[in-house]
mmCIF file of C-alpha atoms in Angstrom:
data_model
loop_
_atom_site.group_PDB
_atom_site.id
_atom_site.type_symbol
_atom_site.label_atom_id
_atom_site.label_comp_id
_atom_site.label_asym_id
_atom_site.label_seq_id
_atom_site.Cartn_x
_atom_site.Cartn_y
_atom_site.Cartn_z
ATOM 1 C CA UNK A 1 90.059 75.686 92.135
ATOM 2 C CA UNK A 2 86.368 76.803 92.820
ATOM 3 C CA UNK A 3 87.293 80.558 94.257
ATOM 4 C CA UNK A 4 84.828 83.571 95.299
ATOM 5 C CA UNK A 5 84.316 86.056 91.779
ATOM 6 C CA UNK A 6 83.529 89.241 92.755
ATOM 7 C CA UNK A 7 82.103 91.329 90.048
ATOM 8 C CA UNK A 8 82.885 94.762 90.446
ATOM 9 C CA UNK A 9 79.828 97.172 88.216
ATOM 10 C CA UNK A 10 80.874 100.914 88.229
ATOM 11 C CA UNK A 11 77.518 102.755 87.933
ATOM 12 C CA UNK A 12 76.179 106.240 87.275
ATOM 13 C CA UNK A 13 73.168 107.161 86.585
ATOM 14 C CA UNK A 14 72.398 103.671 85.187
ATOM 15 C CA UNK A 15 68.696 103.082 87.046
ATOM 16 C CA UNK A 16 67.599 101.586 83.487
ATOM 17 C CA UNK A 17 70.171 98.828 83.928
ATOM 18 C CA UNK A 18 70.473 98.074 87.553
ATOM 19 C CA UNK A 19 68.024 95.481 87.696
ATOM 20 C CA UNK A 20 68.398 93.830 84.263
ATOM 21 C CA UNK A 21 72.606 93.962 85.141
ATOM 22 C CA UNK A 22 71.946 92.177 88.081
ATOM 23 C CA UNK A 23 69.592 89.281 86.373
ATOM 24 C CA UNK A 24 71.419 88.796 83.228
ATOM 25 C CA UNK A 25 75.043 88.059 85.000
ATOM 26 C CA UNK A 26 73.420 86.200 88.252
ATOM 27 C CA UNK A 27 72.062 83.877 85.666
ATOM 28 C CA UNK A 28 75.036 83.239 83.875
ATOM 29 C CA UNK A 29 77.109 82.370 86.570
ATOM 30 C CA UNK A 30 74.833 80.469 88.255
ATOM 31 C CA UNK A 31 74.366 78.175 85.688
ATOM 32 C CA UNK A 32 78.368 78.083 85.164
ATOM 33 C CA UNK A 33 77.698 77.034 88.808
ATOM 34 C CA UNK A 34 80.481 80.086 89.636
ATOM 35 C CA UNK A 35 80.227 81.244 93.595
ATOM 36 C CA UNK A 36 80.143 85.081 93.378
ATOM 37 C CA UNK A 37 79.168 88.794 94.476
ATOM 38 C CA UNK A 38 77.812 91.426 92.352
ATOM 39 C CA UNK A 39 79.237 94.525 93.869
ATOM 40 C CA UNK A 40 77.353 97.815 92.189
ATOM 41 C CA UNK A 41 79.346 100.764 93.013
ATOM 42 C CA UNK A 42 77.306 104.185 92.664
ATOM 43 C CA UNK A 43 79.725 106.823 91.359
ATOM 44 C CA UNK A 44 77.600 109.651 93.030
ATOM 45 C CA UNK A 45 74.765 109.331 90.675
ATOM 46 C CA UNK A 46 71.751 112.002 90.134
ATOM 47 C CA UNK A 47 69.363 109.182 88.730
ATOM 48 C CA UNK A 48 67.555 107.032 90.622
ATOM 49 C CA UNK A 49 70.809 104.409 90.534
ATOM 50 C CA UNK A 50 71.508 104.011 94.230
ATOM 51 C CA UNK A 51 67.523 102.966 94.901
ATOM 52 C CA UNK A 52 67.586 100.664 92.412
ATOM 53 C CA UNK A 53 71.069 99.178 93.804
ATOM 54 C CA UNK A 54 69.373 98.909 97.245
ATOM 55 C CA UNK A 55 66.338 97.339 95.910
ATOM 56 C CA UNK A 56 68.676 94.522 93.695
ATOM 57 C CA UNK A 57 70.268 94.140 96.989
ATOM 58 C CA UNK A 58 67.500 93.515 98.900
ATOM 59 C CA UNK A 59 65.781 90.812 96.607
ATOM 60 C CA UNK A 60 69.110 89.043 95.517
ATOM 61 C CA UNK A 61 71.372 87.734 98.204
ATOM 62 C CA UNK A 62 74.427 87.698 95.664
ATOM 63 C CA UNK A 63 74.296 91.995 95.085
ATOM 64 C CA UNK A 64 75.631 94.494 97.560
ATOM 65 C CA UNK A 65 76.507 98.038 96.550
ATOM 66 C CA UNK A 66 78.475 100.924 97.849
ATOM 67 C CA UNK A 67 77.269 104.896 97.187
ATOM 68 C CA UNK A 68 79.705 107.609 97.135
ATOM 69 C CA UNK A 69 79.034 111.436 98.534
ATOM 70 C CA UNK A 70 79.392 112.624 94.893
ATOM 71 C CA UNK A 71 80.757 111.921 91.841
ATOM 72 C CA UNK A 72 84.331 110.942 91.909
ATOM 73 C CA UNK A 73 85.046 109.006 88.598
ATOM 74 C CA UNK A 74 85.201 105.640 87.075
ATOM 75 C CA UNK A 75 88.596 105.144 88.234
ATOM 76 C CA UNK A 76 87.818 105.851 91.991
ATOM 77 C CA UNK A 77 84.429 103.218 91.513
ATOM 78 C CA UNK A 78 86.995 100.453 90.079
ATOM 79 C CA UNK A 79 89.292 101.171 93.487
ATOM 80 C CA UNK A 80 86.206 101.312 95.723
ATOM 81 C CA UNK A 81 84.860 97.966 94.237
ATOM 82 C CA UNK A 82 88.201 96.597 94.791
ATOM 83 C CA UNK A 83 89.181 97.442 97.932
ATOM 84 C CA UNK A 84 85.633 96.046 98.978
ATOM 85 C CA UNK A 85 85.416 92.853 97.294
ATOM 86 C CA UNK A 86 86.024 89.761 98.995
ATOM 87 C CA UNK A 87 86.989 87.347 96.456
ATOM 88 C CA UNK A 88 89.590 85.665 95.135
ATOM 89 C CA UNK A 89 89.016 87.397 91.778
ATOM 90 C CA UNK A 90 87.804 90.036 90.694
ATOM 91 C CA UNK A 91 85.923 91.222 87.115
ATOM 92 C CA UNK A 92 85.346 94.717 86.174
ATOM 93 C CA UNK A 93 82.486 94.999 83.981
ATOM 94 C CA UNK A 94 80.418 98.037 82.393
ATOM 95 C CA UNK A 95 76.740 98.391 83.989
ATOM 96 C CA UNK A 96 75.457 99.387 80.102
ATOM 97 C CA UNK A 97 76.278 95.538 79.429
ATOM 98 C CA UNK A 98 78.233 96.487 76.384
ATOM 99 C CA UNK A 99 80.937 94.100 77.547
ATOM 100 C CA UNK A 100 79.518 90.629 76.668
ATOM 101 C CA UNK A 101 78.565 89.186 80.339
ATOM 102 C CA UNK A 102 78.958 85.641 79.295
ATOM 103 C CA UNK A 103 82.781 86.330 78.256
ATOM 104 C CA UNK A 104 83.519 86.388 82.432
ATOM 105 C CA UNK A 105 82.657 82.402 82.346
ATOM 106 C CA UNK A 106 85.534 81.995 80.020
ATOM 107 C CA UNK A 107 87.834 84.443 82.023
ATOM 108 C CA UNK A 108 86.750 82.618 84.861
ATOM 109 C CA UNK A 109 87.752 79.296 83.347
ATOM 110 C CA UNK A 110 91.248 80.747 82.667
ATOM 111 C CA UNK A 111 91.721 81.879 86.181
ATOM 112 C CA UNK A 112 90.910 78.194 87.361
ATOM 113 C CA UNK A 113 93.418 77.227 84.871
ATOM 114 C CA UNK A 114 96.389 79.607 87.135
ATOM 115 C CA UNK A 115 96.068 82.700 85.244
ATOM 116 C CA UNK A 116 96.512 85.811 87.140
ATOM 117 C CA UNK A 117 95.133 88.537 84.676
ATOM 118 C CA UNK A 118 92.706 88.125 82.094
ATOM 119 C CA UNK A 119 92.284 90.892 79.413
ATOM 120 C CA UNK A 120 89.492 91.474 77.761
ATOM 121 C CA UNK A 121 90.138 93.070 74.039
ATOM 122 C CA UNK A 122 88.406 94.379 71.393
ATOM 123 C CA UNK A 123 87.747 92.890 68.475
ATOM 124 C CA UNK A 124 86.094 95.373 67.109
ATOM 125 C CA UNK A 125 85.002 99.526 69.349
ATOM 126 C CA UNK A 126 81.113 98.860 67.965
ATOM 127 C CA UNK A 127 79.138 101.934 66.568
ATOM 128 C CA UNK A 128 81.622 104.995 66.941
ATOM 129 C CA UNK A 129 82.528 107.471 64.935
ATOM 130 C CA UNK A 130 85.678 107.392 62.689
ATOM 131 C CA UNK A 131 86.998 110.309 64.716
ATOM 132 C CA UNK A 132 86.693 109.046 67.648
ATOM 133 C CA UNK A 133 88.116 105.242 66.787
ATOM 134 C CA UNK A 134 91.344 107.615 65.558
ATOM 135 C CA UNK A 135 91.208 109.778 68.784
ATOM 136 C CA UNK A 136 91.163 106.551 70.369
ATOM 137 C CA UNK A 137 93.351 104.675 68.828
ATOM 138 C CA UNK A 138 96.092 107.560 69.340
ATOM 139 C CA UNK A 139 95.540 107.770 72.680
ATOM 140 C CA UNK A 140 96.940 104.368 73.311
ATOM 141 C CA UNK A 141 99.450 104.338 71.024
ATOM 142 C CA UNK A 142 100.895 107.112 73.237
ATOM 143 C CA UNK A 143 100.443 105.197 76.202
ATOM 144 C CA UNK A 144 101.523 102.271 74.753
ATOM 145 C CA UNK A 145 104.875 104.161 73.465
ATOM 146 C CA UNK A 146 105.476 105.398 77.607
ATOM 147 C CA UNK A 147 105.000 102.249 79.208
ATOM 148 C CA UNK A 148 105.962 99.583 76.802
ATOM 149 C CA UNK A 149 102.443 97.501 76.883
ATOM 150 C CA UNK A 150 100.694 97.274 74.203
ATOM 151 C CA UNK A 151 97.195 98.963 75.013
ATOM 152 C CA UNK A 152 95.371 98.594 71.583
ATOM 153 C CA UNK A 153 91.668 98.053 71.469
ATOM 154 C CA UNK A 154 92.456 97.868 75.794
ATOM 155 C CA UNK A 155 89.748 98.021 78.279
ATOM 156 C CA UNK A 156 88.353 98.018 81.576
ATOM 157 C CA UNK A 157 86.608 94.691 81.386
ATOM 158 C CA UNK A 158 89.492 92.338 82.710
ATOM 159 C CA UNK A 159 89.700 89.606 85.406
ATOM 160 C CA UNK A 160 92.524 89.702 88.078
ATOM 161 C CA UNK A 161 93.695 87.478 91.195
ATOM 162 C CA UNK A 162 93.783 88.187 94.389
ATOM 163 C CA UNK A 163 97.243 89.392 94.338
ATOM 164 C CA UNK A 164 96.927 91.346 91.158
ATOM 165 C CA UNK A 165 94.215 93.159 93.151
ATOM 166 C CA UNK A 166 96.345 93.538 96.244
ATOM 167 C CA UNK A 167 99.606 94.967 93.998
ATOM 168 C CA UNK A 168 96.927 97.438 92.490
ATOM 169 C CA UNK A 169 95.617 98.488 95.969
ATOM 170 C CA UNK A 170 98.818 98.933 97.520
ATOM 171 C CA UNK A 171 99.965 101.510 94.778
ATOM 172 C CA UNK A 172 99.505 104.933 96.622
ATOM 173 C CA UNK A 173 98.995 107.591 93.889
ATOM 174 C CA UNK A 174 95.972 109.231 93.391
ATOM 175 C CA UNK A 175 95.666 109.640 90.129
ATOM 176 C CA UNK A 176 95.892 105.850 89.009
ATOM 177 C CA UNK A 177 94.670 104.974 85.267
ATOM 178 C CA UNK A 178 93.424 100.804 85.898
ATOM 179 C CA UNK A 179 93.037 100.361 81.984
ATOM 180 C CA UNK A 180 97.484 100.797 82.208
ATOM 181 C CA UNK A 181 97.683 99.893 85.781
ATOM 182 C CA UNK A 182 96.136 96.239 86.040
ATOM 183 C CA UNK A 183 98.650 95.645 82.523
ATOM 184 C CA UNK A 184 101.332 96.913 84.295
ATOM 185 C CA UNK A 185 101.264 94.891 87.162
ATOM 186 C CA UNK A 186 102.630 91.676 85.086
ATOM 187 C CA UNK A 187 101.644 88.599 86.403
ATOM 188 C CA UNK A 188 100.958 85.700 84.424
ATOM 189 C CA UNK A 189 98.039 86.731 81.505
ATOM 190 C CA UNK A 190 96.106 85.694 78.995
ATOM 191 C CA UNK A 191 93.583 87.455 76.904
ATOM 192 C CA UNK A 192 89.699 86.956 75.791
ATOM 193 C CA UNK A 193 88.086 88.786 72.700
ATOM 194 C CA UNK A 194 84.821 90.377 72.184
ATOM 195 C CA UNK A 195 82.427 92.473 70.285
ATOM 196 C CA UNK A 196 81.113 95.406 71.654
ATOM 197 C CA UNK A 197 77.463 95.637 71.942
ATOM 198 C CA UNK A 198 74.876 98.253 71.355
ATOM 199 C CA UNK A 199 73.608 100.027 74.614
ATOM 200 C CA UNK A 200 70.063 98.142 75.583
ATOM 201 C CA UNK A 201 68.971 101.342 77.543
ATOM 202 C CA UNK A 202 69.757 104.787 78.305
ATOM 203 C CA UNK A 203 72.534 106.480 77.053
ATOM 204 C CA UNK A 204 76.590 107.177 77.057
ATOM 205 C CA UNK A 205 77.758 109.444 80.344
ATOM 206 C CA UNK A 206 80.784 110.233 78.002
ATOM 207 C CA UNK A 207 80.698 113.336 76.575
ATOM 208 C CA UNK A 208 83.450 115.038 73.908
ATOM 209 C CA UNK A 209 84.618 116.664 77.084
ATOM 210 C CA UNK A 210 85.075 114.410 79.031
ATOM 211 C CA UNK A 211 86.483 112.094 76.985
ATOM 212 C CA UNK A 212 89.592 114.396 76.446
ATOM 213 C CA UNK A 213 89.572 115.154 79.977
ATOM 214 C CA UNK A 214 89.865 111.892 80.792
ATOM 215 C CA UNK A 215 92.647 111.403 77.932
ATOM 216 C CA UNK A 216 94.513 114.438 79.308
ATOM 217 C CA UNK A 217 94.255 112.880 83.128
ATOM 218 C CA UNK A 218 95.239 109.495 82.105
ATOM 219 C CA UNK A 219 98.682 110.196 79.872
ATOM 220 C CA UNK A 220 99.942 112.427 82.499
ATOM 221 C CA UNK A 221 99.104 110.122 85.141
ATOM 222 C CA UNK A 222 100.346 107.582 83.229
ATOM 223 C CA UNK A 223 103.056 108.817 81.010
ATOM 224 C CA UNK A 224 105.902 111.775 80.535
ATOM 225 C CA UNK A 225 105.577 111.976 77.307
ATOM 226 C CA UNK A 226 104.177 115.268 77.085
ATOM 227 C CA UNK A 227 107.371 117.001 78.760
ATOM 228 C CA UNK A 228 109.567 115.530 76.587
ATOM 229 C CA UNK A 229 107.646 117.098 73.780
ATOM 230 C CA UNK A 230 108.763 120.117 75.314
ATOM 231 C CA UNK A 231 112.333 119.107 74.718
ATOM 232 C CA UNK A 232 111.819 118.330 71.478
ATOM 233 C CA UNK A 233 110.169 121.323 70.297
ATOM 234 C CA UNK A 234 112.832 123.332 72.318
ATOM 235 C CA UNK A 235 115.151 121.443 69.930
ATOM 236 C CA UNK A 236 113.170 122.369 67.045
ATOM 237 C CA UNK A 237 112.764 126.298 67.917
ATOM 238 C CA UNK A 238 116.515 126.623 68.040
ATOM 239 C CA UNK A 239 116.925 125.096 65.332
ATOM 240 C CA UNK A 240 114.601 127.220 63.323
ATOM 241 C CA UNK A 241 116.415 130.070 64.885
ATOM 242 C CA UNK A 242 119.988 129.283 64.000
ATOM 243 C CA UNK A 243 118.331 128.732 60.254
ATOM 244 C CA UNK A 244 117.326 131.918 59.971
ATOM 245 C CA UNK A 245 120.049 133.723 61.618
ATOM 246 C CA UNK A 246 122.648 131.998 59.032
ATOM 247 C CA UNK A 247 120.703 132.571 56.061
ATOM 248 C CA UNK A 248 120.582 136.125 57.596
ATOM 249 C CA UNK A 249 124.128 136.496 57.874
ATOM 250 C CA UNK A 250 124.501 134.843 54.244
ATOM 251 C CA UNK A 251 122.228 137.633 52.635
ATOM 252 C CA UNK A 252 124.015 140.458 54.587
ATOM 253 C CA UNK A 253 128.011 139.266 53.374
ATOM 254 C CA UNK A 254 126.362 138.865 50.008
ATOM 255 C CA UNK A 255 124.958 142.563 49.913
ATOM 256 C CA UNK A 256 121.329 141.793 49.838
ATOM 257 C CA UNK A 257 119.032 143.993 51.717
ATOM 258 C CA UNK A 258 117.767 142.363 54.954
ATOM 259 C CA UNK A 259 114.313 142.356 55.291
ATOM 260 C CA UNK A 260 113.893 141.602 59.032
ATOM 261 C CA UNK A 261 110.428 142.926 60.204
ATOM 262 C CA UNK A 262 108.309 140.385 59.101
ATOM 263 C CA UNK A 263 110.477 137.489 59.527
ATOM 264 C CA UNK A 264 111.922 138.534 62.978
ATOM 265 C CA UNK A 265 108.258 138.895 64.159
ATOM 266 C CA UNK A 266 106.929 135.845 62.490
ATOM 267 C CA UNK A 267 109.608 134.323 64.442
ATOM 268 C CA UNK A 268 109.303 135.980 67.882
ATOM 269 C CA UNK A 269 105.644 134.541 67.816
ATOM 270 C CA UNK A 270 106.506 131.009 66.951
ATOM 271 C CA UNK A 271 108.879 131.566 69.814
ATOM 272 C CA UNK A 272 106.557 132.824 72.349
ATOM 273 C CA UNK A 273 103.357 130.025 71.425
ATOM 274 C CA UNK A 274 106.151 127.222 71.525
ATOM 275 C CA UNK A 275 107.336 129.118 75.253
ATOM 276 C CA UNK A 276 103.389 129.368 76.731
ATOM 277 C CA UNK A 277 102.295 125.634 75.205
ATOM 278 C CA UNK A 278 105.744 124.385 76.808
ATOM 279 C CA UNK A 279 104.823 126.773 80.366
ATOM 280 C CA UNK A 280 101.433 125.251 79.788
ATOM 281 C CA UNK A 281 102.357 121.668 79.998
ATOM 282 C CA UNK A 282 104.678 121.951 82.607
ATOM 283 C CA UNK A 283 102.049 123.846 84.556
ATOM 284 C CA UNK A 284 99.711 120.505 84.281
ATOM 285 C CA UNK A 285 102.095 118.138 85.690
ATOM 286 C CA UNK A 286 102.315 120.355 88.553
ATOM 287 C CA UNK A 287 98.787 120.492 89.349
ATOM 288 C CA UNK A 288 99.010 116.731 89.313
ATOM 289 C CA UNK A 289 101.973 116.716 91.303
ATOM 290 C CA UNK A 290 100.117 119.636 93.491
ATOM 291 C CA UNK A 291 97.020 116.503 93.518
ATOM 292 C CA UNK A 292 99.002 114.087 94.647
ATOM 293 C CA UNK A 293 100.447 115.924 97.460
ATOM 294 C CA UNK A 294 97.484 117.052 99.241
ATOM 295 C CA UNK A 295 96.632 113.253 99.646
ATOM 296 C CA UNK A 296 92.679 113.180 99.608
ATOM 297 C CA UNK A 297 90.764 110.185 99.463
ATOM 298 C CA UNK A 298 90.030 108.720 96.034
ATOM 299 C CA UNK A 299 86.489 108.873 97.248
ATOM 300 C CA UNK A 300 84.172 108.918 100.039
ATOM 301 C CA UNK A 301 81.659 106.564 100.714
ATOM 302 C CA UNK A 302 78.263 107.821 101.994
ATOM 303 C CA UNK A 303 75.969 104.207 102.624
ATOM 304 C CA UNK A 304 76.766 100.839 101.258
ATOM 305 C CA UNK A 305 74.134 98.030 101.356
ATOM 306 C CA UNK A 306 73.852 93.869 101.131
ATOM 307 C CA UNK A 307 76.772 92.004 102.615
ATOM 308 C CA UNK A 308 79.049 94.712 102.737
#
């Protein structure tokens, strides 16, 4: 089976790796003699990323690229790339080329050999620090825990079939979380294993920020985890409660004096935090819920370019 690969690049402001993106992984398939379209999508970027998308476009007949209004996120420029891509599979790939470009040969080959979805894991998160491998690390246990797939060392750089991509397409929330998502899905899988390489130019959009904004978007898309933590802690403050009221009740019969201010107060405050964290919570599901309502697009599309 010699299918279409479309190559789906989410991009912002990358201009220091359009062109060298679009070299390095045209080469490598076309000497793997794999038919394919490089499809650059520009998440809104403030660089000069969509000139240098036009410009790939324009000398390669292989690149096309699609440029939102503004910036709408990674997850939107996966869908986007998706929804746009003609072939019968479909790799999502960094533009920074930290995800080893030669690995989608070997992805490739598996799909030939009637595999549907084609993971690619870590084998090792590269240069981070040891608090963010932990933050990391906890954030997919958690998601892991909700949905029952095991997301450890998970990441965007994947392969799927055509009707992996359709299932994925056809799901009509909003707030979608691929990384989860294209696991979720099923369909027959296998995985591929690689390093993760230093950045050749520029540097990481991610901040601290929105890395746990992204984290915070992504478990509550993804998971309910949270409210049942607000259960459980509901559990917990009544059971700190009837504690204290019996050993309250045991110093009284006995005769002891009661010393309540401190302790009743101590208490009414671990009350009230463990009331506005669980208000809080609940509050953010329903400005998800609120999100998903209103129905907006994903994203908007302001020019494509190439065979698009």
């Amino acid at each position: 089976m010699q299918g279409l690969l479309s190559v789906i690049i989410p991009s912002y402001n990358e201009e220091a790796m359009i062109e060298k993106t679009a070299s390095v992984i045209s080469s490598i398939l076309q000497e793997a003699d794999i038919p394919n379209e490089l499809l650059f999508v520009d998440d809104g970027s403030k660089d000069g990323t969509w000139e240098k998308i036009t410009a790939a476009a324009g000398e390669r007949h292989n690149v096309c690229g699609i440029h939102f209004s503004r910036n709408f996120g990674k997850e939107s420029a996966i869908a986007a790339g998706l929804s746009r891509s003609k072939g019968e599979c479909c790799v999502v790939i960094d533009c920074d080329l930290q995800h080893p470009p030669e690995k989608i040969v070997e992805m490739y080959r598996l799909w030939q050999q009637g595999f549907e979805v084609i993971e690619g894991q870590k084998s090792s998160r590269g240069q981070e620090s040891g608090l963010h491998a932990f933050a990391a690390n906890s954030f997919y246990a958690l998601i892991g825990k909700a949905s029952g797939i095991d997301m450890a060392n998970a990441s965007d750089f994947k392969l799927l079939d055509r009707k992996a991509v359709d299932a994925l397409l056809g799901m009509p929330e909003r707030g979608a979380f691929f990384r989860a998502l294209s696991s979720w899905v099923g369909f027959r899988t296998a995985t591929v294993y690689f390093d993760v390489r230093e950045r050749e130019a520029g540097e990481s959009k991610w901040s601290t920020k929105s890395l746990i904004r992204y984290a915070l978007n992504n478990i509550s898309a993804f998971s309910n985890a949270p409210m049942q933590f607000v259960t459980v802690l509901g559990v917990l403050l009544l059971a700190v409660c009837g504690v204290w009221g019996i050993v309250s009740l045991i110093r009284l019969i006995a005769g002891y004096a009661v010393g309540m201010g401190t302790g009743l107060a101590l208490l009414m405050l671990l009350i009230g935090g463990g009331c506005m964290l669980g208000i809080g919570i609940l509050g953010f599901y329903v400005g998800r819920i609120y999100d998903e309502i209103k129905a907006r697009p994903r994203f908007i599309i302001a020019e494509t370019c190439g065979d698009l």
